[in-house]
């Protein structure tokens, strides 16, 4: 860094990369976040894809974005960006609303010609003025031209050369934030390992982009970002879907069972299937079935046959699986169901996030059909909750629904890779050989936990028949006897209720002595925690609890909630968790803060709302 | 239990009282299945019988094996999961024409297409019995039932056509009243690696009585059916003096010694040829112009889905050689914090 450069020291900073969906913004953003994490920043990222795979080039509907928040005390991808990279006028137009006041815009002047502006529906030939952007904030760089010049002798065709322009932009941003380009270069050579010429070209423009910033724009401020003090270990960048897949594999390893996934492609859950399909290399059987129902049913078959079985989907797919989940409840088989929630109802907003499947997960089946429902709160937490969901399913012989959402599924954070001995044992309630001749029947239960024994086909002496028809509690034969049905309904409920003994108590975060308790669940953790932390740091007192376990609720739920004068439940739906809590805890006025824009909360809107509640 | 123990049909029976209607064709099919299992000799504890919903889907409760009576139409999908998860098991699926071809039609064609090693019994009585008498996807056009009081206005599926359309590798047919043939084809299905479909024409004594009697009645059966055996002449009739010949591109039933036909003109059945055109012509015979075919009509070899999944897992495991998940993650982009 040259002497003349002004260096701003910041706790954290938000960068947003935007361009045409074919411009490689996700790759540039991913590399930027990974190298930031590697030098000790906390990171949180969020990709913003268009619903179309390749909308017409240069149009507003084809814009793809990737936002990354780096620094210290980072729990969300950030409300708004300090720096916005816009590779074309359409990207600038759709993303300028995500730029902070006084933030910096970097544009590729080569793609701001008259025809480009027309495609993005500008009325004038001056995009900057038309959007009311202060020109002093804008860093104009002929990115395409520089990329072409850099690669003139590379031997690549023109199309391939132009495709490298995202990496020139990445080099420039690396300079701006003092990132080590060598690390980015390593990632590019890994990414393009099978195409050495392309790797070489990308590394060349990466360095050229960095040097360009260094040489030409010495007058613009650069930033130094504070590092967080993180735990020792080996880290990787992980998104929620990958973490979910890995959590299931970790559970299978711990339980010493094969892992089976039955699934059907559905946005935004498909990456779980992709990851587990790759993991045949550790023995995973991931089967793409003919529909959502077959995904769930084949998993139930695999559970019956003695595997750790899972099915992954999103809201509409969960609706299709409902009847199968009822069967898993009735047959009392272990099954993990992952619902990566998206905007609904019906097809809704497939690429956007929401928390609107909670009541479907809790109640969306015929009959008295209690099921365990858990939720993951961050991308990395998806690993833990997938592991825990599998542990509960296997140890308590029950289906477990794990709710994640599009926001944490696609968002990523740095994650310390745990050692196998850091997570708990998993001990399914298998039949023991001596039971075979001692009156064992399939629906006899442990008197304390109400868990039935698992007898896996292929085991001699335990041949039995399961099914969706009600069974006699003692013999396991079909029964329509009234008191037996009542007894079995109660036993299935008691089995789920008992699980409260195996889940952690809630911890109060923020300032426990506040009058105001903020309640959240699942993927809103980062925004709510950021808002609460920000307010507590500013001397305003707010307490917070956040739920990973929804059915059953942690044991101390009611006791904590009754301590507070004012309680507000924040969720990305019309109040589903609030109404669930109201049904369980009587006489508490659960205030609601709901947002249904198929977008995550912003920290600022939460701060504003909590401040308002404190004043009232 | 030692592997070479001899099993009897009794070893495959459960202690449950069989609750089908007196005279229902399912009783004979249950007995035939237990006999076939004993003949093949896979132990009951290594056998899983999966069913959907319907009268025939009650069958697993009467088996002394592992069993799972599931939900309507999904037996094929559940059986698929059982077989992939635990390929050591012999997996049987029992479905009726409603369960297997209406609500479960999608799973049926896909399990056949995948050629997963499941033995699929399709008990075809051309009616919904458990819901008391509605038409099914195999009910003949015009049939009057409770849900078609003026006759159906749709054509039925011929199950064999679906099997061949889905590139099935095994198709056999039997009649509920012909236990010997049922045992023969069920044992053949068990021995075939891949999806084996066995259609058994079954009589619903309550809601569709005598629906197959044109074919199955003792007095006419020999003339209206032909029992196909691989490698043998296609002969039928009480005197076994009638046979099938090719007339142009079509099959024709002839009498040996009449119209100049000799035994040499009669076709030889080849169940193992990959081309299914002749198998389809044989399976489409309905007992009117041409005798209805029973026995093993198609029995060809092809890779099985469960076998390929297992093979691919082993192959990739050996190639990549990752002992655990942690090794996989460490092989990606990582960094150290010291």
mmCIF file of C-alpha atoms in Angstrom, chain A residues 33-34 37-40 43 183 186-187 190 230-237 245-247 249-250 253 258 260 275 278-291 293-295 297-307 323-324 327 331 333 383 414-415 417-420 422-423 441 455-469 471 476-478, chain B residues 1-2 7 11 13-16 19 43-50 53 58-87 89 103-104 106-111 113-114 305-306 308-310 312-318 320-338:
data_model
loop_
_atom_site.group_PDB
_atom_site.id
_atom_site.type_symbol
_atom_site.label_atom_id
_atom_site.label_comp_id
_atom_site.label_asym_id
_atom_site.label_seq_id
_atom_site.Cartn_x
_atom_site.Cartn_y
_atom_site.Cartn_z
ATOM 1 C CA UNK A 33 -15.289 -14.060 1.576
ATOM 2 C CA UNK A 34 -13.060 -17.117 1.866
ATOM 3 C CA UNK A 37 -12.115 -15.557 6.627
ATOM 4 C CA UNK A 38 -8.658 -17.015 6.105
ATOM 5 C CA UNK A 39 -7.036 -13.841 7.432
ATOM 6 C CA UNK A 40 -9.135 -13.941 10.579
ATOM 7 C CA UNK A 43 -17.758 -13.644 7.569
ATOM 8 C CA UNK A 183 -4.643 -16.701 -1.447
ATOM 9 C CA UNK A 186 -4.691 -20.520 -4.901
ATOM 10 C CA UNK A 187 -8.464 -20.784 -4.816
ATOM 11 C CA UNK A 190 -8.168 -25.155 -7.232
ATOM 12 C CA UNK A 230 -11.449 -17.003 16.883
ATOM 13 C CA UNK A 231 -10.884 -20.461 18.302
ATOM 14 C CA UNK A 232 -7.818 -22.375 17.152
ATOM 15 C CA UNK A 233 -8.375 -25.009 14.501
ATOM 16 C CA UNK A 234 -8.889 -25.737 10.839
ATOM 17 C CA UNK A 235 -11.620 -23.705 9.200
ATOM 18 C CA UNK A 236 -13.609 -23.801 6.011
ATOM 19 C CA UNK A 237 -16.300 -21.668 4.438
ATOM 20 C CA UNK A 245 -25.502 -32.631 4.468
ATOM 21 C CA UNK A 246 -22.320 -32.899 6.528
ATOM 22 C CA UNK A 247 -24.251 -33.001 9.805
ATOM 23 C CA UNK A 249 -22.959 -37.780 7.515
ATOM 24 C CA UNK A 250 -21.370 -37.010 10.896
ATOM 25 C CA UNK A 253 -20.559 -42.038 11.289
ATOM 26 C CA UNK A 258 -25.121 -46.213 6.532
ATOM 27 C CA UNK A 260 -29.580 -42.976 2.909
ATOM 28 C CA UNK A 275 -23.579 -32.714 -1.755
ATOM 29 C CA UNK A 278 -20.989 -36.541 -4.179
ATOM 30 C CA UNK A 279 -20.472 -38.235 -0.837
ATOM 31 C CA UNK A 280 -20.725 -41.714 -2.275
ATOM 32 C CA UNK A 281 -16.998 -41.410 -1.556
ATOM 33 C CA UNK A 282 -17.798 -41.962 2.132
ATOM 34 C CA UNK A 283 -20.522 -44.518 1.461
ATOM 35 C CA UNK A 284 -23.620 -42.303 1.315
ATOM 36 C CA UNK A 285 -26.495 -43.610 -0.780
ATOM 37 C CA UNK A 286 -28.287 -40.559 -2.160
ATOM 38 C CA UNK A 287 -31.115 -41.459 -4.514
ATOM 39 C CA UNK A 288 -32.941 -39.000 -6.717
ATOM 40 C CA UNK A 289 -36.436 -40.434 -6.772
ATOM 41 C CA UNK A 290 -39.345 -39.923 -9.176
ATOM 42 C CA UNK A 291 -41.165 -37.436 -6.935
ATOM 43 C CA UNK A 293 -43.459 -38.675 -2.124
ATOM 44 C CA UNK A 294 -41.025 -41.327 -3.301
ATOM 45 C CA UNK A 295 -38.197 -39.331 -1.717
ATOM 46 C CA UNK A 297 -41.209 -43.132 1.161
ATOM 47 C CA UNK A 298 -37.899 -44.576 0.013
ATOM 48 C CA UNK A 299 -36.308 -42.992 3.093
ATOM 49 C CA UNK A 300 -38.936 -44.665 5.280
ATOM 50 C CA UNK A 301 -38.110 -47.949 3.570
ATOM 51 C CA UNK A 302 -34.410 -47.343 4.221
ATOM 52 C CA UNK A 303 -35.153 -46.591 7.880
ATOM 53 C CA UNK A 304 -37.145 -49.817 8.168
ATOM 54 C CA UNK A 305 -34.182 -51.617 6.608
ATOM 55 C CA UNK A 306 -31.786 -50.181 9.189
ATOM 56 C CA UNK A 307 -30.142 -47.077 7.712
ATOM 57 C CA UNK A 323 -48.992 -38.742 4.400
ATOM 58 C CA UNK A 324 -45.635 -40.511 4.434
ATOM 59 C CA UNK A 327 -46.706 -43.412 8.372
ATOM 60 C CA UNK A 331 -44.582 -47.120 12.374
ATOM 61 C CA UNK A 333 -39.284 -45.285 12.544
ATOM 62 C CA UNK A 383 -24.409 -28.935 10.860
ATOM 63 C CA UNK A 414 -16.536 -19.586 8.378
ATOM 64 C CA UNK A 415 -16.760 -22.829 10.317
ATOM 65 C CA UNK A 417 -14.152 -28.260 11.303
ATOM 66 C CA UNK A 418 -14.906 -30.292 14.423
ATOM 67 C CA UNK A 419 -13.165 -33.505 15.430
ATOM 68 C CA UNK A 420 -15.429 -36.545 15.645
ATOM 69 C CA UNK A 422 -16.471 -33.237 19.841
ATOM 70 C CA UNK A 423 -19.994 -34.440 19.248
ATOM 71 C CA UNK A 441 -43.170 -57.501 20.428
ATOM 72 C CA UNK A 455 -35.331 -54.712 15.076
ATOM 73 C CA UNK A 456 -33.628 -54.484 11.720
ATOM 74 C CA UNK A 457 -34.690 -56.878 8.923
ATOM 75 C CA UNK A 458 -32.000 -59.484 8.447
ATOM 76 C CA UNK A 459 -31.821 -60.086 12.215
ATOM 77 C CA UNK A 460 -32.870 -63.597 13.121
ATOM 78 C CA UNK A 461 -35.679 -64.068 15.622
ATOM 79 C CA UNK A 462 -37.315 -60.633 15.277
ATOM 80 C CA UNK A 463 -39.499 -61.008 12.212
ATOM 81 C CA UNK A 464 -42.384 -58.578 12.624
ATOM 82 C CA UNK A 465 -44.879 -56.564 10.642
ATOM 83 C CA UNK A 466 -45.258 -52.787 10.886
ATOM 84 C CA UNK A 467 -47.925 -50.712 9.252
ATOM 85 C CA UNK A 468 -50.072 -47.624 9.148
ATOM 86 C CA UNK A 469 -53.010 -49.341 10.858
ATOM 87 C CA UNK A 471 -51.637 -51.664 16.513
ATOM 88 C CA UNK A 476 -48.438 -55.448 17.837
ATOM 89 C CA UNK A 477 -51.377 -56.986 15.951
ATOM 90 C CA UNK A 478 -53.939 -54.773 14.160
ATOM 91 C CA UNK B 1 -29.437 -70.562 11.445
ATOM 92 C CA UNK B 2 -27.308 -72.337 8.855
ATOM 93 C CA UNK B 7 -37.569 -74.249 4.723
ATOM 94 C CA UNK B 11 -41.870 -71.212 8.037
ATOM 95 C CA UNK B 13 -46.600 -68.133 7.815
ATOM 96 C CA UNK B 14 -47.334 -65.749 10.690
ATOM 97 C CA UNK B 15 -49.590 -66.475 13.659
ATOM 98 C CA UNK B 16 -52.261 -64.067 12.401
ATOM 99 C CA UNK B 19 -59.124 -62.230 7.278
ATOM 100 C CA UNK B 43 -34.684 -67.473 5.153
ATOM 101 C CA UNK B 44 -37.739 -65.619 6.502
ATOM 102 C CA UNK B 45 -35.504 -63.252 8.490
ATOM 103 C CA UNK B 46 -33.794 -62.152 5.273
ATOM 104 C CA UNK B 47 -37.100 -61.504 3.543
ATOM 105 C CA UNK B 48 -39.161 -58.302 3.628
ATOM 106 C CA UNK B 49 -42.673 -58.073 2.209
ATOM 107 C CA UNK B 50 -43.915 -54.540 1.524
ATOM 108 C CA UNK B 53 -53.281 -50.323 0.770
ATOM 109 C CA UNK B 58 -52.998 -57.024 3.983
ATOM 110 C CA UNK B 59 -50.807 -59.914 2.875
ATOM 111 C CA UNK B 60 -47.646 -58.989 4.872
ATOM 112 C CA UNK B 61 -49.524 -59.539 8.157
ATOM 113 C CA UNK B 62 -49.878 -63.196 7.225
ATOM 114 C CA UNK B 63 -46.213 -63.690 6.453
ATOM 115 C CA UNK B 64 -43.678 -64.954 8.987
ATOM 116 C CA UNK B 65 -41.068 -62.658 7.422
ATOM 117 C CA UNK B 66 -40.305 -58.999 8.032
ATOM 118 C CA UNK B 67 -43.205 -56.993 6.675
ATOM 119 C CA UNK B 68 -44.468 -53.461 6.210
ATOM 120 C CA UNK B 69 -48.058 -52.536 5.375
ATOM 121 C CA UNK B 70 -47.620 -48.953 4.239
ATOM 122 C CA UNK B 71 -49.775 -46.291 2.578
ATOM 123 C CA UNK B 72 -51.840 -46.253 -0.564
ATOM 124 C CA UNK B 73 -49.770 -46.514 -3.719
ATOM 125 C CA UNK B 74 -46.353 -46.147 -2.123
ATOM 126 C CA UNK B 75 -45.278 -49.747 -1.695
ATOM 127 C CA UNK B 76 -42.944 -49.487 -4.695
ATOM 128 C CA UNK B 77 -41.179 -46.389 -3.369
ATOM 129 C CA UNK B 78 -40.827 -47.867 0.117
ATOM 130 C CA UNK B 79 -39.635 -51.217 -1.215
ATOM 131 C CA UNK B 80 -37.049 -49.321 -3.280
ATOM 132 C CA UNK B 81 -35.652 -47.727 -0.129
ATOM 133 C CA UNK B 82 -35.575 -51.094 1.656
ATOM 134 C CA UNK B 83 -33.648 -52.756 -1.169
ATOM 135 C CA UNK B 84 -31.130 -49.938 -1.726
ATOM 136 C CA UNK B 85 -30.511 -49.581 2.003
ATOM 137 C CA UNK B 86 -30.150 -53.289 2.624
ATOM 138 C CA UNK B 87 -29.430 -55.193 -0.617
ATOM 139 C CA UNK B 89 -32.719 -58.681 1.822
ATOM 140 C CA UNK B 103 -52.364 -44.031 -7.075
ATOM 141 C CA UNK B 104 -49.045 -45.868 -7.264
ATOM 142 C CA UNK B 106 -45.769 -43.473 -11.044
ATOM 143 C CA UNK B 107 -43.741 -45.492 -8.559
ATOM 144 C CA UNK B 108 -44.600 -48.676 -10.456
ATOM 145 C CA UNK B 109 -43.215 -47.534 -13.822
ATOM 146 C CA UNK B 110 -40.119 -46.051 -12.191
ATOM 147 C CA UNK B 111 -39.203 -49.112 -10.154
ATOM 148 C CA UNK B 113 -37.502 -48.675 -15.333
ATOM 149 C CA UNK B 114 -34.757 -48.669 -12.676
ATOM 150 C CA UNK B 305 -30.345 -50.360 -9.642
ATOM 151 C CA UNK B 306 -29.380 -51.610 -6.188
ATOM 152 C CA UNK B 308 -25.208 -50.379 -9.494
ATOM 153 C CA UNK B 309 -25.598 -48.109 -6.457
ATOM 154 C CA UNK B 310 -23.556 -50.538 -4.370
ATOM 155 C CA UNK B 312 -20.592 -47.180 -7.605
ATOM 156 C CA UNK B 313 -20.273 -46.504 -3.875
ATOM 157 C CA UNK B 314 -17.516 -49.105 -3.592
ATOM 158 C CA UNK B 315 -15.749 -47.837 -6.693
ATOM 159 C CA UNK B 316 -15.762 -44.187 -5.595
ATOM 160 C CA UNK B 317 -14.772 -45.101 -2.034
ATOM 161 C CA UNK B 318 -11.742 -47.007 -3.225
ATOM 162 C CA UNK B 320 -11.042 -41.385 -3.219
ATOM 163 C CA UNK B 321 -10.022 -43.299 -0.121
ATOM 164 C CA UNK B 322 -11.419 -40.896 2.477
ATOM 165 C CA UNK B 323 -11.654 -42.684 5.838
ATOM 166 C CA UNK B 324 -14.177 -40.180 7.260
ATOM 167 C CA UNK B 325 -16.171 -37.031 6.533
ATOM 168 C CA UNK B 326 -13.463 -34.958 8.178
ATOM 169 C CA UNK B 327 -10.949 -36.115 5.566
ATOM 170 C CA UNK B 328 -13.363 -35.065 2.806
ATOM 171 C CA UNK B 329 -13.747 -31.581 4.293
ATOM 172 C CA UNK B 330 -10.016 -31.197 4.855
ATOM 173 C CA UNK B 331 -9.422 -31.967 1.162
ATOM 174 C CA UNK B 332 -11.335 -28.784 0.213
ATOM 175 C CA UNK B 333 -10.464 -25.100 0.747
ATOM 176 C CA UNK B 334 -9.453 -24.694 4.392
ATOM 177 C CA UNK B 335 -7.263 -22.489 6.547
ATOM 178 C CA UNK B 336 -5.597 -22.777 9.926
ATOM 179 C CA UNK B 337 -6.130 -20.495 12.883
ATOM 180 C CA UNK B 338 -3.252 -20.913 15.329
#
